Coordinates of N, CA and C in Angstrom, one line a residue:
X1 N 22.4 -66.4 13.8 CA 21.4 -65.6 14.6 C 21.6 -64.2 14.6
X2 N 22.8 -63.7 14.9 CA 23.2 -62.3 14.8 C 23.0 -61.7 13.5
X3 N 23.4 -62.3 12.5 CA 23.3 -61.9 11.0 C 21.8 -61.7 10.8
X4 N 20.9 -62.5 11.1 CA 19.5 -62.5 10.9 C 18.8 -61.4 11.5
X5 N 19.3 -61.2 12.9 CA 18.7 -60.1 13.8 C 19.1 -58.8 13.2
X6 N 20.4 -58.7 12.7 CA 21.1 -57.4 12.1 C 20.2 -57.1 10.7
X7 N 19.9 -58.1 9.9 CA 19.1 -57.8 8.6 C 17.8 -57.3 9.0
X8 N 17.1 -58.0 10.0 CA 15.7 -57.5 10.3 C 15.9 -56.1 10.8
X9 N 16.7 -55.7 11.6 CA 16.9 -54.4 12.3 C 17.2 -53.4 11.1
X10 N 17.9 -53.8 10.1 CA 18.4 -52.8 9.0 C 17.1 -52.6 8.2
X11 N 16.2 -53.6 7.9 CA 15.0 -53.4 7.3 C 14.0 -52.6 7.9
X12 N 14.0 -52.7 9.3 CA 13.0 -51.9 10.2 C 13.4 -50.5 10.1
X13 N 14.8 -50.2 10.0 CA 15.3 -48.9 10.1 C 15.1 -48.2 8.7
X14 N 15.2 -48.9 7.6 CA 15.1 -48.4 6.4 C 13.5 -48.1 6.2
X15 N 12.7 -49.0 6.7 CA 11.2 -48.6 6.6 C 10.9 -47.4 7.4
X16 N 11.3 -47.3 8.7 CA 11.0 -46.2 9.5 C 11.5 -44.9 8.8
X17 N 12.7 -44.9 8.2 CA 13.3 -43.7 7.7 C 12.4 -43.2 6.3
X18 N 11.8 -44.2 5.8 CA 11.0 -43.9 4.5 C 9.7 -43.2 4.8
X19 N 9.1 -43.5 6.2 CA 7.8 -42.9 6.5 C 8.0 -41.4 6.5
X20 N 6.8 -40.6 6.2 CA 7.0 -39.2 6.4 C 6.8 -38.7 7.7
X21 N 7.7 -37.6 8.1 CA 7.8 -37.4 9.5 C 6.6 -36.4 9.8
X22 N 6.1 -36.2 10.9 CA 5.1 -35.3 11.2 C 5.6 -34.0 11.0
X23 N 4.8 -33.1 10.4 CA 5.2 -31.7 10.0 C 5.0 -30.8 11.2
X24 N 5.8 -30.1 11.6 CA 5.7 -29.1 12.6 C 4.7 -28.0 12.1
X25 N 3.8 -27.5 12.9 CA 2.8 -26.4 12.5 C 3.7 -25.2 12.4
X26 N 3.4 -24.5 11.2 CA 4.2 -23.2 11.0 C 3.6 -22.2 11.9
X27 N 2.3 -22.0 12.0 CA 1.8 -21.0 12.8 C 0.4 -21.5 13.3
X28 N 0.0 -21.4 14.5 CA -1.3 -21.7 15.1 C -1.9 -20.5 15.7
X29 N -3.2 -20.4 15.5 CA -3.9 -19.2 15.9 C -4.8 -19.6 17.1
X30 N -5.0 -18.7 17.9 CA -6.0 -18.9 19.1 C -7.3 -18.5 18.4
X31 N -8.4 -18.9 19.0 CA -9.7 -18.5 18.6 C -9.8 -17.1 18.6
X32 N -9.4 -16.3 19.5 CA -9.6 -14.7 19.6 C -8.6 -14.1 18.4
X33 N -7.7 -14.7 18.1 CA -6.6 -14.2 17.0 C -7.4 -14.4 15.7
X34 N -8.1 -15.6 15.5 CA -8.8 -16.0 14.2 C -10.1 -15.0 14.1
X35 N -10.7 -14.8 15.3 CA -11.9 -13.9 15.2 C -11.4 -12.5 14.7
X36 N -10.5 -12.0 15.3 CA -9.9 -10.6 15.0 C -9.5 -10.5 13.6
X37 N -8.8 -11.5 13.1 CA -8.3 -11.5 11.7 C -9.4 -11.6 10.8
X38 N -10.3 -12.4 11.0 CA -11.6 -12.6 10.2 C -12.3 -11.3 10.2
X39 N -12.4 -10.5 11.2 CA -13.1 -9.3 11.2 C -12.3 -8.1 10.3
X40 N -11.0 -8.2 10.5 CA -10.2 -7.3 9.8 C -10.2 -7.5 8.2
X41 N -10.0 -8.8 7.8 CA -10.2 -9.1 6.5 C -11.5 -8.9 5.9
X42 N -12.6 -9.1 6.6 CA -14.0 -8.8 6.1 C -14.0 -7.1 5.9
X43 N -13.6 -6.5 6.7 CA -13.7 -5.0 6.6 C -12.9 -4.6 5.5
X44 N -11.8 -5.1 5.2 CA -11.0 -4.6 4.0 C -11.3 -5.5 2.7
X45 N -12.1 -6.4 2.9 CA -12.5 -7.2 1.7 C -11.3 -7.9 1.0
X46 N -10.4 -8.6 1.9 CA -9.2 -9.2 1.5 C -9.3 -10.7 1.7
X47 N -8.4 -11.5 1.0 CA -8.4 -12.9 1.2 C -7.5 -13.4 2.2
X48 N -6.3 -12.9 2.5 CA -5.3 -13.3 3.3 C -4.7 -12.3 4.1
X49 N -4.1 -12.6 5.4 CA -3.3 -11.8 6.1 C -1.9 -12.5 6.0
X50 N -0.9 -11.5 5.6 CA 0.5 -12.0 5.3 C 1.3 -11.7 6.7
X51 N 2.0 -12.7 7.2 CA 2.7 -12.4 8.4 C 4.3 -12.5 7.8
X52 N 5.0 -11.6 8.4 CA 6.5 -11.6 7.8 C 7.2 -11.2 9.0
X53 N 8.6 -11.0 8.8 CA 9.5 -10.3 9.8 C 10.3 -9.3 9.0
X54 N 10.8 -8.3 9.6 CA 11.8 -7.4 9.1 C 12.9 -7.0 10.3
X55 N 14.0 -6.6 9.7 CA 15.0 -6.2 10.6 C 14.5 -4.8 11.2
X56 N 14.5 -4.9 12.7 CA 14.0 -3.5 13.2 C 14.2 -3.7 14.8
X57 N 14.3 -2.8 15.4 CA 14.2 -2.6 16.8 C 15.6 -3.1 17.4
X58 N 15.6 -3.2 18.8 CA 16.9 -3.2 19.5 C 17.4 -4.7 19.5
X59 N 16.3 -5.8 19.2 CA 16.7 -7.0 19.1 C 16.9 -7.6 17.9
X60 N 16.6 -6.9 16.9 CA 17.0 -7.3 15.5 C 15.7 -7.6 14.6
X61 N 14.7 -8.3 15.0 CA 13.6 -8.7 14.1 C 12.3 -8.2 14.7
X62 N 11.3 -7.8 13.8 CA 9.9 -7.4 14.3 C 8.9 -8.1 13.4
X63 N 7.7 -8.4 13.8 CA 6.8 -9.1 13.0 C 6.1 -8.1 12.1
X64 N 5.7 -8.4 10.9 CA 5.0 -7.5 10.1 C 3.6 -8.2 9.7
X65 N 2.6 -7.5 9.6 CA 1.3 -8.0 9.2 C 0.7 -7.1 8.2
X66 N 0.3 -7.7 7.0 CA -0.1 -6.9 5.8 C -1.3 -7.8 5.2
X67 N -2.1 -7.0 4.6 CA -3.2 -7.7 3.8 C -2.7 -8.1 2.5
X68 N -3.3 -9.2 2.0 CA -2.8 -9.6 0.7 C -4.0 -10.2 -0.1
X69 N -4.1 -10.0 -1.4 CA -5.1 -10.4 -2.3 C -4.9 -11.9 -2.7
X70 N -3.5 -12.2 -3.0 CA -3.3 -13.5 -3.7 C -2.0 -14.2 -3.0
X71 N -1.9 -15.4 -3.2 CA -0.7 -16.1 -2.6 C 0.5 -16.0 -3.5
X72 N 1.5 -15.6 -3.0 CA 2.9 -15.6 -3.8 C 3.4 -17.0 -4.0
X73 N 4.3 -17.1 -4.9 CA 4.8 -18.3 -5.4 C 5.3 -19.2 -4.3
X74 N 6.1 -18.5 -3.3 CA 6.8 -19.3 -2.2 C 6.2 -19.0 -0.9
X75 N 4.9 -18.3 -0.8 CA 4.4 -18.1 0.5 C 3.8 -19.6 1.0
X76 N 4.0 -19.6 2.3 CA 3.4 -20.8 3.0 C 2.0 -20.4 3.4
X77 N 1.0 -21.4 3.1 CA -0.4 -21.0 3.4 C -0.7 -21.8 4.6
X78 N -1.4 -21.1 5.7 CA -1.9 -21.7 7.0 C -3.2 -21.5 7.0
X79 N -4.1 -22.5 7.2 CA -5.5 -22.3 7.5 C -5.8 -22.9 8.9
X80 N -6.3 -22.0 9.7 CA -6.6 -22.4 11.0 C -7.8 -21.7 11.6
X81 N -8.8 -22.2 12.1 CA -10.0 -21.6 12.5 C -10.8 -20.9 11.4
X82 N -10.7 -21.4 10.1 CA -11.4 -20.7 9.1 C -10.8 -19.6 8.6
X83 N -9.5 -19.3 9.0 CA -8.8 -18.0 8.4 C -7.6 -18.5 7.6
X84 N -7.3 -17.7 6.6 CA -6.1 -18.1 5.9 C -5.0 -17.1 6.1
X85 N -3.8 -17.6 6.4 CA -2.7 -16.8 6.6 C -1.6 -17.1 5.8
X86 N -0.9 -16.1 5.1 CA 0.3 -16.4 4.4 C 1.5 -16.1 5.1
X87 N 2.5 -16.9 5.1 CA 3.9 -16.6 5.8 C 4.8 -16.4 4.6
X88 N 5.4 -15.2 4.9 CA 6.4 -14.8 3.9 C 7.6 -15.9 4.0
X89 N 8.0 -16.1 2.7 CA 9.1 -17.1 2.8 C 10.4 -16.7 3.6
X90 N 10.6 -15.5 3.7 CA 11.9 -15.0 4.5 C 11.6 -15.1 5.9
X91 N 10.4 -15.2 6.3 CA 10.0 -15.1 7.8 C 9.8 -16.7 8.3
X92 N 9.7 -17.5 7.3 CA 9.4 -18.9 7.7 C 10.2 -19.5 8.8
X93 N 11.5 -19.5 8.6 CA 12.3 -20.1 9.7 C 12.3 -19.4 11.0
X94 N 11.9 -18.2 11.0 CA 11.7 -17.4 12.3 C 10.4 -17.7 13.1
X95 N 9.4 -18.2 12.3 CA 8.1 -18.3 12.9 C 7.5 -19.7 13.0
X96 N 8.3 -20.7 12.7 CA 7.9 -22.1 12.7 C 7.5 -22.5 14.2
X97 N 6.3 -22.9 14.4 CA 5.9 -23.4 15.6 C 5.4 -22.2 16.6
X98 N 5.3 -21.1 15.9 CA 4.7 -19.9 16.7 C 3.1 -20.0 17.0
X99 N 2.6 -19.5 18.1 CA 1.2 -19.3 18.3 C 0.9 -17.8 18.3
X100 N -0.1 -17.5 17.6 CA -0.5 -16.1 17.5 C -1.8 -15.9 18.2
X101 N -1.9 -15.0 19.1 CA -3.0 -14.7 20.0 C -3.3 -13.4 19.8
X102 N -4.6 -12.8 20.1 CA -5.0 -11.5 20.2 C -5.6 -11.2 21.6
X103 N -4.9 -10.2 22.2 CA -5.2 -9.8 23.6 C -5.8 -8.2 23.5
X104 N -6.9 -8.1 24.2 CA -7.6 -6.9 24.3 C -8.1 -6.6 25.7
X105 N -7.7 -5.6 26.3 CA -8.2 -5.2 27.7 C -8.3 -3.7 27.7
X106 N -8.4 -3.1 28.8 CA -8.5 -1.6 29.0 C -7.4 -0.9 28.4
X107 N -6.1 -1.5 28.5 CA -4.9 -0.7 28.1 C -4.4 -1.0 26.6
X108 N -4.9 -2.0 26.2 CA -4.3 -2.4 24.8 C -5.2 -3.4 24.1
X109 N -5.0 -3.4 22.8 CA -5.5 -4.5 21.8 C -4.4 -4.8 20.9
X110 N -3.9 -5.9 21.0 CA -2.7 -6.2 20.1 C -2.7 -7.8 19.8
X111 N -1.9 -8.2 18.8 CA -1.6 -9.4 18.4 C -0.4 -9.8 19.3
X112 N -0.2 -11.0 19.8 CA 0.9 -11.3 20.6 C 1.3 -12.7 19.8
X113 N 2.6 -12.8 19.8 CA 3.3 -13.9 19.2 C 4.0 -14.7 20.2
X114 N 3.6 -16.0 20.6 CA 4.4 -16.7 21.4 C 5.2 -17.8 20.6
X115 N 6.5 -17.4 20.5 CA 7.5 -18.0 19.6 C 8.5 -18.8 20.4
X116 N 8.5 -20.3 20.2 CA 9.5 -21.0 20.8 C 10.9 -20.8 20.3
X117 N 11.0 -20.2 19.2 CA 12.3 -20.0 18.6 C 12.9 -18.7 19.0
X118 N 12.3 -18.0 19.7 CA 12.8 -16.6 20.2 C 13.9 -16.9 21.3
X119 N 15.0 -16.3 21.2 CA 16.2 -16.4 22.1 C 16.1 -15.2 23.0
X120 N 15.3 -14.1 22.6 CA 15.3 -12.9 23.6 C 14.3 -11.9 22.9
X121 N 14.0 -10.9 23.5 CA 13.2 -9.8 23.2 C 13.5 -8.6 24.0
X122 N 13.2 -7.4 23.5 CA 13.6 -6.2 24.1 C 12.5 -6.0 25.1
X123 N 12.9 -5.0 25.9 CA 12.0 -4.6 27.1 C 10.5 -4.2 26.8
X124 N 10.4 -3.6 25.6 CA 9.1 -3.1 25.2 C 8.2 -4.3 24.4
X125 N 9.1 -5.3 24.1 CA 8.3 -6.4 23.3 C 8.1 -6.2 21.9
X126 N 8.6 -5.1 21.3 CA 8.5 -4.7 19.8 C 9.4 -5.6 18.9
X127 N 10.5 -6.2 19.4 CA 11.4 -6.9 18.7 C 11.9 -8.2 19.3
X128 N 12.4 -8.9 18.5 CA 12.8 -10.2 19.1 C 14.1 -10.9 18.3
X129 N 14.7 -11.8 18.8 CA 15.9 -12.6 18.0 C 15.7 -13.9 18.1
X130 N 16.2 -14.6 17.0 CA 16.1 -16.2 17.0 C 17.6 -16.7 16.9

């Protein structure tokens, strides 16, 4: 009886481990971010916005946003709300699960990154660490 139950459990575990795991979203956009990106891409007649990170600031990393005409070999493509974003391969591990928003009020208009991987950021919000 125990051997039969053990064999059944082993088969169930083998089957469960062979199923594809749900993939965590690399980057999610809010509707306001998508609208702003769409507007910027249309003005510049570009296909993509490329998101990256570079070493900068008091906490080590800062986001970079650049226009792109084509997808690089190792770029991660994210399509959300009808907008196509490329993630630089060097930035991928720093931005997985991040939500990108666009905020506009009387004092500022900027993209805001809500990053669950961030372990800290500087006082001005320009740089972060993971």
